[in-house]
Amino acid sequence: MVTAAQQTASAPDAARTFPKGFLWGSATASYQIEGAAAEDGRTPSIWDTYARTPGRVRNGDTGDIATDHYHRWREDVALMAELGLGAYRFSLAWTRVQPTGRGPAVQKGLDFYRRLADDLLEKGIQPVATLYHWDLPQELEDAGGWPERATAERFAEYAALAADALGDRVKTWTTLNEPWCSAFLGYGSGVHAPGRTDPVAALRAAHHLNLAHGLAVQALRDRVRADAQCSVTLNIHHVRPLTGSDADADAVRRIDALANRVFTGPMLQGAYPEDLFKDTAALTDWSFVQDDDLRRIHQPLDFLGVNYYTPTLVSEADGSGTHTSDGHGRSTHTPWPGAERVAFHQPPGDTTAMGWAVDPTGLYDLLTRLASDFPRLPLVITENGAAFDDYADPSGQVNDPARIAYVRDHLAAVHRAIVDGVDVRGYFLWSLLDNFEWAHGYGRRFGAVYVDYPTGTRIPKASARWYSEVARTGVLPGA
């Protein structure tokens, strides 16, 4: 990855050229693509259970087969090589590695990831491994899940198993992907697995996810090669006020605490924000935070992974907005404990198939804020992309000009941030493949590669070819 000192751009003809060494990649998640739900020792995760529960997922879709990546991984790696990707961010399925969340690893599961990493390296693609992308072993959920401290301890043991098996191949590690979703969608609004709706459990889950991150970083550092990099990926919300009123500014503060600072505070600064404690005092006294937890959570990181799709627009609740906006599913329960006086609004402008506003200025503003708050911490865009209603035309082509425009404009925002001094070192397009999109099932297509689900056929979309050229040259064309 490029250093901050290398990030310069001054001549007009270099205005859209990214720094030498900038990392270009794409990303996926295990439950969304692998399938093979009961093969080689894999047992149910919370997403297997959730997806098989009637009414939870659109059309009753599950990840039992998904895109069948478990059997077609060689084909998928060949596609990445054809597209000229420099890196591939994938997640390990915890239940494929350690089916019950306890005890020894299953070698067949580890062998799958060993083969994947080896093939990536052979083709010059850097493997970037995420330990957790939401698929908690069901047995650990049955024992209490993320609201319980023991789950964080089990996660550290799992991280050690993964590091021992893959540490000689993988140089870049991510502990958690979007712990906000795991805590607040999984245990607050219930629109993600495990589907619980308890605000106190959501806050407890957030803390134990923080603790799991810190313990996992320690386990990784003890086992992986000296030049390995450790990180976490957060879906930092770029929160904007509806108006310039003091009340709307306070709404921003409340959501920023629940969405962002609940994780960046302990992980990056070693303390929870005091206003978060005050806002949630009617729910909990936070006594589940034990002595020495914050020291364990606050581990040095090599970079911060940033996922961005759309900004968040809020106001003081006055009846004009909703109280449960999260972009992932409707619920009568809020994912925002202690923020009952906050309303959410649809930002202006075009939207994707998810209903998310297209606004690359939010990404620029977010990156500059992070650079100001954490000036010595490099950033990597670990997810950015858009879902649209793609289809293969009679000639078998998939043209997706809206996705090209979305990615181009967001990359322009990243480039602008780099020119303005923000240390951004890479970009991972979400997603490599169309796949199981959580509660939306197979009804939302984020992929650069189209998947015909009945046959599994892969068809690179026009956006894949466009992104391939950007990744090969490091040059972003104009509109």
Short mmCIF file of C-alpha atoms in Angstrom, two decimals:
data_model
loop_
_atom_site.label_atom_id
_atom_site.label_comp_id
_atom_site.label_asym_id
_atom_site.label_seq_id
_atom_site.Cartn_x
_atom_site.Cartn_y
_atom_site.Cartn_z
CA MET A 1 0.00 0.00 0.00
CA VAL A 2 1.16 3.53 -0.74
CA THR A 3 2.49 5.78 2.02
CA ALA A 4 1.08 9.18 2.85
CA ALA A 5 4.23 10.82 1.54
CA GLN A 6 3.56 9.34 -1.89
CA GLN A 7 0.06 10.73 -2.08
CA THR A 8 0.56 13.77 -4.24
CA ALA A 9 -1.23 15.12 -7.27
CA SER A 10 -0.55 18.57 -8.69
CA ALA A 11 -0.31 18.68 -12.47
CA PRO A 12 -3.64 19.10 -14.25
CA ASP A 13 -3.06 15.99 -16.37
CA ALA A 14 -2.54 13.97 -13.16
CA ALA A 15 -5.68 15.22 -11.46
CA ARG A 16 -7.40 11.86 -11.84
CA THR A 17 -4.38 9.66 -11.36
CA PHE A 18 -4.26 7.72 -8.12
CA PRO A 19 -0.97 7.33 -6.23
CA LYS A 20 1.43 4.60 -7.25
CA GLY A 21 0.81 1.56 -5.07
CA PHE A 22 -2.85 2.37 -4.43
CA LEU A 23 -4.61 -0.94 -3.80
CA TRP A 24 -7.51 -1.84 -6.10
CA GLY A 25 -9.75 -4.72 -5.11
CA SER A 26 -13.22 -6.13 -4.67
CA ALA A 27 -14.95 -7.77 -1.72
CA THR A 28 -17.41 -10.50 -0.73
CA ALA A 29 -18.72 -12.20 2.44
CA SER A 30 -18.82 -15.91 3.18
CA TYR A 31 -22.54 -16.42 3.84
CA GLN A 32 -23.46 -14.33 0.81
CA ILE A 33 -21.49 -16.39 -1.71
CA GLU A 34 -20.18 -19.73 -0.46
CA GLY A 35 -23.20 -22.01 -0.21
CA ALA A 36 -22.28 -25.61 0.74
CA ALA A 37 -24.10 -24.95 3.97
CA ALA A 38 -23.77 -28.47 5.35
CA GLU A 39 -20.56 -29.70 3.68
CA ASP A 40 -17.21 -30.65 5.18
CA GLY A 41 -18.27 -30.11 8.76
CA ARG A 42 -19.90 -26.71 8.44
CA THR A 43 -22.79 -26.23 10.89
CA PRO A 44 -25.52 -23.55 11.04
CA SER A 45 -24.67 -19.94 11.75
CA ILE A 46 -27.20 -17.39 12.96
CA TRP A 47 -27.80 -16.43 9.33
CA ASP A 48 -28.70 -20.00 8.39
CA THR A 49 -31.24 -20.04 11.18
CA TYR A 50 -32.56 -16.56 10.46
CA ALA A 51 -32.91 -17.11 6.71
CA ARG A 52 -34.79 -20.37 7.26
CA THR A 53 -37.30 -18.67 9.57
CA PRO A 54 -40.48 -17.87 7.59
CA GLY A 55 -41.02 -14.17 7.01
CA ARG A 56 -37.48 -13.08 7.78
CA VAL A 57 -36.00 -12.96 4.26
CA ARG A 58 -37.59 -11.87 1.00
CA ASN A 59 -39.09 -14.81 -0.91
CA GLY A 60 -37.82 -17.21 1.74
CA ASP A 61 -34.34 -17.07 0.18
CA THR A 62 -31.40 -18.64 2.02
CA GLY A 63 -27.65 -18.86 1.57
CA ASP A 64 -27.72 -22.66 1.30
CA ILE A 65 -26.37 -22.46 -2.25
CA ALA A 66 -25.79 -18.73 -2.75
CA THR A 67 -23.42 -18.34 -5.72
CA ASP A 68 -21.82 -21.74 -5.00
CA HIS A 69 -18.42 -20.12 -4.51
CA TYR A 70 -17.35 -23.06 -2.34
CA HIS A 71 -17.31 -25.21 -5.46
CA ARG A 72 -16.62 -22.52 -8.08
CA TRP A 73 -13.86 -20.59 -6.34
CA ARG A 74 -11.27 -21.33 -9.03
CA GLU A 75 -13.58 -19.82 -11.63
CA ASP A 76 -14.09 -16.77 -9.42
CA VAL A 77 -10.37 -16.27 -8.83
CA ALA A 78 -9.80 -16.56 -12.56
CA LEU A 79 -12.38 -13.79 -13.04
CA MET A 80 -10.51 -11.59 -10.56
CA ALA A 81 -7.28 -12.16 -12.45
CA GLU A 82 -9.00 -11.40 -15.75
CA LEU A 83 -10.26 -8.14 -14.27
CA GLY A 84 -6.79 -7.21 -13.05
CA LEU A 85 -7.67 -6.89 -9.37
CA GLY A 86 -4.77 -6.34 -7.01
CA ALA A 87 -6.57 -7.60 -3.91
CA TYR A 88 -9.56 -9.66 -2.85
CA ARG A 89 -11.29 -9.10 0.47
CA PHE A 90 -13.16 -12.21 1.62
CA SER A 91 -14.48 -13.41 4.96
CA LEU A 92 -13.96 -16.73 6.68
CA ALA A 93 -17.10 -18.59 7.72
CA TRP A 94 -16.65 -19.18 11.44
CA THR A 95 -18.75 -22.38 11.38
CA ARG A 96 -16.70 -23.74 8.48
CA VAL A 97 -13.52 -23.30 10.52
CA GLN A 98 -14.85 -24.06 14.01
CA PRO A 99 -18.40 -25.46 13.73
CA THR A 100 -19.53 -25.00 17.32
CA GLY A 101 -17.52 -21.87 18.04
CA ARG A 102 -15.39 -23.89 20.44
CA GLY A 103 -12.60 -26.42 20.29
CA PRO A 104 -10.27 -27.44 17.46
CA ALA A 105 -10.59 -26.32 13.88
CA VAL A 106 -11.94 -28.44 11.05
CA GLN A 107 -9.07 -28.93 8.64
CA LYS A 108 -11.33 -29.29 5.59
CA GLY A 109 -12.69 -25.85 6.27
CA LEU A 110 -9.24 -24.35 6.70
CA ASP A 111 -8.05 -26.17 3.58
CA PHE A 112 -10.68 -24.35 1.54
CA TYR A 113 -9.27 -20.98 2.61
CA ARG A 114 -5.68 -22.19 2.21
CA ARG A 115 -6.40 -23.20 -1.40
CA LEU A 116 -8.18 -19.91 -2.04
CA ALA A 117 -5.29 -17.85 -0.65
CA ASP A 118 -2.71 -19.89 -2.56
CA ASP A 119 -4.53 -19.42 -5.88
CA LEU A 120 -4.90 -15.69 -5.25
CA LEU A 121 -1.19 -15.34 -4.51
CA GLU A 122 -0.28 -17.39 -7.57
CA LYS A 123 -2.24 -14.93 -9.70
CA GLY A 124 -0.74 -11.86 -8.04
CA ILE A 125 -3.86 -10.98 -6.03
CA GLN A 126 -3.39 -10.04 -2.39
CA PRO A 127 -5.70 -12.01 -0.05
CA VAL A 128 -7.37 -9.79 2.57
CA ALA A 129 -9.10 -11.90 5.21
CA THR A 130 -12.02 -10.75 7.36
CA LEU A 131 -12.59 -12.94 10.41
CA TYR A 132 -16.22 -12.03 10.98
CA HIS A 133 -18.91 -10.90 8.55
CA TRP A 134 -22.00 -11.58 10.69
CA ASP A 135 -22.15 -15.40 10.67
CA LEU A 136 -21.91 -16.28 14.38
CA PRO A 137 -22.10 -20.02 15.12
CA GLN A 138 -25.67 -20.79 16.17
CA GLU A 139 -24.41 -22.70 19.21
CA LEU A 140 -22.80 -19.51 20.52
CA GLU A 141 -26.04 -17.59 19.96
CA ASP A 142 -27.90 -20.29 21.85
CA ALA A 143 -25.49 -19.64 24.73
CA GLY A 144 -26.33 -15.92 24.68
CA GLY A 145 -24.59 -14.55 21.59
CA TRP A 146 -22.80 -11.23 21.39
CA PRO A 147 -24.49 -9.76 24.47
CA GLU A 148 -22.39 -12.23 26.49
CA ARG A 149 -18.69 -11.75 27.30
CA ALA A 150 -17.89 -15.39 26.59
CA THR A 151 -18.58 -14.84 22.88
CA ALA A 152 -15.72 -12.34 22.69
CA GLU A 153 -13.43 -14.87 24.33
CA ARG A 154 -14.49 -17.56 21.86
CA PHE A 155 -13.82 -15.15 19.00
CA ALA A 156 -10.23 -14.65 20.14
CA GLU A 157 -9.73 -18.43 20.12
CA TYR A 158 -11.17 -18.62 16.60
CA ALA A 159 -8.88 -15.78 15.48
CA ALA A 160 -5.91 -17.73 16.77
CA LEU A 161 -6.94 -20.82 14.79
CA ALA A 162 -7.29 -18.78 11.61
CA ALA A 163 -3.96 -17.04 12.14
CA ASP A 164 -2.14 -20.31 12.75
CA ALA A 165 -3.56 -21.77 9.53
CA LEU A 166 -3.31 -18.78 7.21
CA GLY A 167 -0.75 -16.46 8.76
CA ASP A 168 1.96 -17.62 6.35
CA ARG A 169 -0.23 -16.64 3.37
CA VAL A 170 -2.37 -13.70 4.46
CA LYS A 171 -0.68 -10.38 5.26
CA THR A 172 -3.80 -8.26 5.77
CA TRP A 173 -6.39 -9.10 8.43
CA THR A 174 -9.68 -7.52 9.41
CA THR A 175 -11.26 -8.53 12.70
CA LEU A 176 -14.91 -7.45 12.28
CA ASN A 177 -17.01 -6.15 9.43
CA GLU A 178 -19.54 -3.49 10.43
CA PRO A 179 -20.08 -4.38 14.09
CA TRP A 180 -22.83 -1.73 14.16
CA CYS A 181 -24.97 -4.03 12.00
CA SER A 182 -24.19 -7.05 14.16
CA ALA A 183 -25.17 -5.24 17.36
CA PHE A 184 -27.96 -2.88 16.42
CA LEU A 185 -29.64 -4.61 13.47
CA GLY A 186 -29.15 -8.06 14.97
CA TYR A 187 -30.16 -7.33 18.55
CA GLY A 188 -31.99 -3.99 18.33
CA SER A 189 -34.30 -3.76 15.32
CA GLY A 190 -34.14 -7.50 14.56
CA VAL A 191 -33.87 -7.07 10.78
CA HIS A 192 -30.60 -9.00 10.75
CA ALA A 193 -29.68 -12.26 12.41
CA PRO A 194 -30.27 -13.34 15.11
CA GLY A 195 -33.42 -11.19 14.94
CA ARG A 196 -33.61 -10.11 18.58
CA THR A 197 -35.23 -6.81 19.61
CA ASP A 198 -33.74 -5.83 22.96
CA PRO A 199 -32.06 -2.39 23.21
CA VAL A 200 -29.97 -3.36 26.22
CA ALA A 201 -28.80 -6.53 24.46
CA ALA A 202 -27.80 -4.36 21.49
CA LEU A 203 -25.61 -2.14 23.69
CA ARG A 204 -24.10 -5.16 25.43
CA ALA A 205 -23.42 -6.71 22.02
CA ALA A 206 -21.65 -3.54 20.86
CA HIS A 207 -19.30 -3.68 23.84
CA HIS A 208 -18.52 -7.35 23.47
CA LEU A 209 -17.89 -6.90 19.75
CA ASN A 210 -15.41 -4.18 20.71
CA LEU A 211 -13.79 -6.56 23.18
CA ALA A 212 -13.73 -9.34 20.57
CA HIS A 213 -11.92 -7.01 18.19
CA GLY A 214 -9.25 -6.14 20.72
CA LEU A 215 -8.69 -9.73 21.82
CA ALA A 216 -8.51 -10.86 18.18
CA VAL A 217 -5.90 -8.23 17.32
CA GLN A 218 -3.79 -9.49 20.21
CA ALA A 219 -4.19 -13.08 19.02
CA LEU A 220 -3.25 -12.13 15.47
CA ARG A 221 -0.21 -10.13 16.50
CA ASP A 222 1.06 -13.10 18.50
CA ARG A 223 0.87 -15.42 15.50
CA VAL A 224 1.07 -13.73 12.10
CA ARG A 225 4.17 -12.59 10.27
CA ALA A 226 5.90 -9.43 11.43
CA ASP A 227 4.90 -7.45 8.34
CA ALA A 228 1.20 -8.37 8.58
CA GLN A 229 -1.40 -5.64 8.94
CA CYS A 230 -4.36 -5.65 11.30
CA SER A 231 -7.51 -3.60 10.90
CA VAL A 232 -11.22 -3.36 11.58
CA THR A 233 -13.94 -2.32 9.12
CA LEU A 234 -16.60 0.12 10.31
CA ASN A 235 -19.63 1.43 8.43
CA ILE A 236 -19.03 4.93 9.68
CA HIS A 237 -22.27 6.86 9.25
CA HIS A 238 -21.90 10.31 7.75
CA VAL A 239 -24.68 12.02 9.70
CA ARG A 240 -26.09 15.36 8.55
CA PRO A 241 -28.73 17.61 10.16
CA LEU A 242 -31.96 18.35 8.33
CA THR A 243 -31.77 22.01 9.38
CA GLY A 244 -29.31 24.30 11.10
CA SER A 245 -31.21 24.22 14.41
CA ASP A 246 -29.57 23.34 17.71
CA ALA A 247 -32.11 20.53 18.13
CA ASP A 248 -31.08 18.95 14.82
CA ALA A 249 -27.42 19.33 15.74
CA ASP A 250 -28.14 17.39 18.91
CA ALA A 251 -29.86 14.69 16.85
CA VAL A 252 -26.66 14.37 14.82
CA ARG A 253 -24.64 14.09 18.02
CA ARG A 254 -26.86 11.30 19.37
CA ILE A 255 -26.72 9.22 16.20
CA ASP A 256 -23.00 9.84 15.77
CA ALA A 257 -22.46 8.41 19.27
CA LEU A 258 -24.56 5.30 18.58
CA ALA A 259 -23.39 4.70 15.03
CA ASN A 260 -19.74 5.72 15.15
CA ARG A 261 -18.19 6.74 18.44
CA VAL A 262 -19.46 3.65 20.28
CA PHE A 263 -16.77 1.85 18.23
CA THR A 264 -14.15 4.46 17.36
CA GLY A 265 -14.02 5.67 20.96
CA PRO A 266 -12.87 2.42 22.60
CA MET A 267 -11.09 0.98 19.56
CA LEU A 268 -9.12 4.06 18.53
CA GLN A 269 -9.05 6.25 21.64
CA GLY A 270 -9.42 3.85 24.55
CA ALA A 271 -12.65 5.28 25.99
CA TYR A 272 -16.37 5.36 25.40
CA PRO A 273 -17.90 8.81 24.80
CA GLU A 274 -19.49 10.20 27.94
CA ASP A 275 -22.51 11.51 26.03
CA LEU A 276 -23.30 7.93 24.92
CA PHE A 277 -23.50 6.89 28.58
CA LYS A 278 -25.79 9.81 29.36
CA ASP A 279 -28.06 9.21 26.36
CA THR A 280 -28.55 5.54 27.29
CA ALA A 281 -28.60 5.92 31.09
CA ALA A 282 -32.31 5.07 31.26
CA LEU A 283 -31.52 1.69 29.66
CA THR A 284 -28.28 0.57 31.29
CA ASP A 285 -25.49 1.66 33.61
CA TRP A 286 -22.91 -0.03 31.34
CA SER A 287 -21.71 -2.17 34.24
CA PHE A 288 -20.92 -4.90 31.71
CA VAL A 289 -17.78 -2.87 30.88
CA GLN A 290 -15.25 -4.49 33.20
CA ASP A 291 -11.90 -3.33 34.50
CA ASP A 292 -9.20 -3.56 31.84
CA ASP A 293 -11.68 -4.00 28.95
CA LEU A 294 -10.79 -0.67 27.38
CA ARG A 295 -7.07 -1.43 27.46
CA ARG A 296 -7.74 -4.73 25.69
CA ILE A 297 -9.98 -3.10 23.09
CA HIS A 298 -7.59 -0.23 22.32
CA GLN A 299 -5.03 -2.02 20.14
CA PRO A 300 -2.75 -0.35 17.57
CA LEU A 301 -4.09 -0.74 14.02
CA ASP A 302 -2.32 -0.47 10.69
CA PHE A 303 -5.33 1.08 8.97
CA LEU A 304 -9.07 1.61 9.39
CA GLY A 305 -11.45 0.00 6.92
CA VAL A 306 -14.27 2.35 5.90
CA ASN A 307 -17.54 1.19 4.32
CA TYR A 308 -19.68 3.90 2.74
CA TYR A 309 -22.83 3.82 0.62
CA THR A 310 -25.01 6.82 1.50
CA PRO A 311 -25.28 9.65 4.04
CA THR A 312 -27.70 9.73 6.98
CA LEU A 313 -30.07 12.69 7.40
CA VAL A 314 -31.62 13.32 10.81
CA SER A 315 -33.62 15.86 12.79
CA GLU A 316 -35.32 16.25 16.11
CA ALA A 317 -38.43 14.07 16.00
CA ASP A 318 -41.45 16.16 15.00
CA GLY A 319 -43.55 13.60 13.13
CA SER A 320 -42.05 14.30 9.69
CA GLY A 321 -39.61 11.39 9.58
CA THR A 322 -39.26 7.83 10.79
CA HIS A 323 -37.65 6.50 13.95
CA THR A 324 -36.26 3.23 12.60
CA SER A 325 -34.41 4.14 9.41
CA ASP A 326 -31.46 1.87 8.75
CA GLY A 327 -31.72 0.95 5.06
CA HIS A 328 -31.77 -2.79 5.72
CA GLY A 329 -35.37 -3.59 6.53
CA ARG A 330 -38.48 -2.34 8.28
CA SER A 331 -39.13 -3.04 11.93
CA THR A 332 -41.35 -1.71 14.69
CA HIS A 333 -38.25 -1.81 16.88
CA THR A 334 -35.52 0.80 16.62
CA PRO A 335 -31.83 0.09 16.05
CA TRP A 336 -31.10 3.35 17.91
CA PRO A 337 -31.44 2.80 21.69
CA GLY A 338 -31.77 6.05 23.60
CA ALA A 339 -32.46 8.08 20.44
CA GLU A 340 -36.26 8.08 20.48
CA ARG A 341 -36.30 11.85 19.88
CA VAL A 342 -34.43 11.52 16.59
CA ALA A 343 -36.18 11.25 13.20
CA PHE A 344 -34.61 10.00 9.96
CA HIS A 345 -35.25 11.50 6.53
CA GLN A 346 -34.61 10.43 2.95
CA PRO A 347 -31.70 12.48 1.59
CA PRO A 348 -32.41 14.27 -1.69
CA GLY A 349 -31.30 13.03 -5.09
CA ASP A 350 -31.22 9.80 -7.06
CA THR A 351 -31.44 6.47 -5.27
CA THR A 352 -30.19 2.94 -5.80
CA ALA A 353 -32.35 -0.19 -5.76
CA MET A 354 -31.84 -0.24 -1.99
CA GLY A 355 -33.52 3.16 -1.76
CA TRP A 356 -30.22 4.72 -0.67
CA ALA A 357 -29.43 8.24 -1.84
CA VAL A 358 -26.50 8.58 -4.22
CA ASP A 359 -24.25 11.23 -2.69
CA PRO A 360 -20.46 10.99 -3.14
CA THR A 361 -19.95 14.24 -1.23
CA GLY A 362 -20.78 12.24 1.89
CA LEU A 363 -17.77 10.02 1.26
CA TYR A 364 -15.45 12.99 0.84
CA ASP A 365 -16.77 14.61 4.01
CA LEU A 366 -16.46 11.35 5.91
CA LEU A 367 -12.86 10.80 4.85
CA THR A 368 -11.80 14.30 5.75
CA ARG A 369 -13.48 14.01 9.13
CA LEU A 370 -11.70 10.73 9.89
CA ALA A 371 -8.39 12.23 8.84
CA SER A 372 -9.00 15.12 11.24
CA ASP A 373 -10.11 12.91 14.13
CA PHE A 374 -7.41 10.25 13.65
CA PRO A 375 -4.62 11.97 11.71
CA ARG A 376 -2.02 9.18 11.96
CA LEU A 377 -4.34 6.33 10.94
CA PRO A 378 -4.36 5.34 7.25
CA LEU A 379 -7.74 4.60 5.66
CA VAL A 380 -8.90 2.01 3.14
CA ILE A 381 -12.32 2.02 1.47
CA THR A 382 -13.25 -1.60 2.19
CA GLU A 383 -16.76 -1.39 0.70
CA ASN A 384 -18.40 1.00 -1.72
CA GLY A 385 -20.88 0.19 -4.44
CA ALA A 386 -24.53 0.15 -5.42
CA ALA A 387 -27.41 -2.19 -6.16
CA PHE A 388 -29.38 -1.71 -9.36
CA ASP A 389 -31.96 -3.81 -11.23
CA ASP A 390 -29.50 -5.45 -13.60
CA TYR A 391 -30.44 -7.99 -16.26
CA ALA A 392 -28.79 -9.82 -19.13
CA ASP A 393 -29.98 -8.61 -22.53
CA PRO A 394 -30.78 -11.01 -25.42
CA SER A 395 -27.12 -10.98 -26.46
CA GLY A 396 -26.05 -12.02 -22.97
CA GLN A 397 -24.57 -8.63 -22.05
CA VAL A 398 -25.24 -6.77 -18.81
CA ASN A 399 -25.05 -3.02 -19.20
CA ASP A 400 -25.13 -1.03 -15.96
CA PRO A 401 -24.31 2.63 -16.67
CA ALA A 402 -25.81 3.76 -13.34
CA ARG A 403 -23.27 1.65 -11.43
CA ILE A 404 -20.41 2.99 -13.51
CA ALA A 405 -21.55 6.54 -12.74
CA TYR A 406 -21.90 5.71 -9.03
CA VAL A 407 -18.43 4.19 -8.73
CA ARG A 408 -16.81 6.87 -10.89
CA ASP A 409 -18.25 9.70 -8.79
CA HIS A 410 -17.32 8.04 -5.50
CA LEU A 411 -13.80 7.36 -6.72
CA ALA A 412 -13.59 11.02 -7.69
CA ALA A 413 -14.49 11.86 -4.08
CA VAL A 414 -11.75 9.53 -2.84
CA HIS A 415 -9.25 11.11 -5.21
CA ARG A 416 -10.24 14.59 -4.07
CA ALA A 417 -9.68 13.54 -0.46
CA ILE A 418 -6.22 12.19 -1.32
CA VAL A 419 -5.29 15.42 -3.08
CA ASP A 420 -6.42 17.28 0.05
CA GLY A 421 -4.06 15.24 2.20
CA VAL A 422 -6.16 12.32 3.43
CA ASP A 423 -4.14 9.09 3.68
CA VAL A 424 -6.37 6.71 1.69
CA ARG A 425 -4.49 3.64 0.54
CA GLY A 426 -6.99 1.45 -1.27
CA TYR A 427 -10.49 0.88 -2.60
CA PHE A 428 -12.53 -2.34 -2.61
CA LEU A 429 -15.60 -2.41 -4.83
CA TRP A 430 -18.66 -4.05 -3.30
CA SER A 431 -19.27 -6.59 -4.54
CA LEU A 432 -17.38 -8.91 -6.81
CA LEU A 433 -20.50 -11.02 -7.46
CA ASP A 434 -24.24 -10.63 -7.25
CA ASN A 435 -25.15 -12.58 -4.13
CA PHE A 436 -27.47 -13.17 -1.17
CA GLU A 437 -28.24 -9.67 0.08
CA TRP A 438 -29.26 -10.48 3.65
CA ALA A 439 -32.94 -9.73 4.39
CA HIS A 440 -33.44 -8.80 0.72
CA GLY A 441 -32.47 -12.30 -0.41
CA TYR A 442 -31.52 -12.44 -4.07
CA GLY A 443 -33.63 -9.40 -4.93
CA ARG A 444 -30.75 -6.89 -4.86
CA ARG A 445 -27.73 -7.05 -7.18
CA PHE A 446 -24.53 -5.30 -6.02
CA GLY A 447 -22.09 -7.31 -8.12
CA ALA A 448 -19.68 -6.20 -10.78
CA VAL A 449 -20.23 -9.73 -12.08
CA TYR A 450 -23.79 -10.80 -12.87
CA VAL A 451 -24.84 -14.21 -11.54
CA ASP A 452 -27.61 -16.18 -13.18
CA TYR A 453 -28.80 -17.92 -10.05
CA PRO A 454 -30.48 -20.99 -11.62
CA THR A 455 -27.30 -21.93 -13.49
CA GLY A 456 -24.60 -20.13 -11.54
CA THR A 457 -23.26 -18.60 -14.76
CA ARG A 458 -21.05 -15.55 -14.23
CA ILE A 459 -21.24 -12.61 -16.66
CA PRO A 460 -18.96 -9.60 -16.06
CA LYS A 461 -21.08 -6.47 -16.31
CA ALA A 462 -20.03 -3.35 -18.18
CA SER A 463 -19.04 -1.89 -14.81
CA ALA A 464 -16.61 -4.78 -14.24
CA ARG A 465 -14.81 -4.00 -17.49
CA TRP A 466 -14.80 -0.30 -16.65
CA TYR A 467 -13.45 -0.89 -13.15
CA SER A 468 -10.86 -3.30 -14.53
CA GLU A 469 -9.39 -0.52 -16.68
CA VAL A 470 -9.26 1.85 -13.70
CA ALA A 471 -7.59 -0.79 -11.55
CA ARG A 472 -5.01 -1.61 -14.25
CA THR A 473 -4.08 1.98 -14.98
CA GLY A 474 -4.78 3.81 -11.72
CA VAL A 475 -6.44 6.52 -13.80
CA LEU A 476 -10.05 7.59 -13.30
CA PRO A 477 -11.68 8.79 -16.52
CA GLY A 478 -13.98 11.79 -16.50
CA ALA A 479 -17.73 11.69 -16.93
#
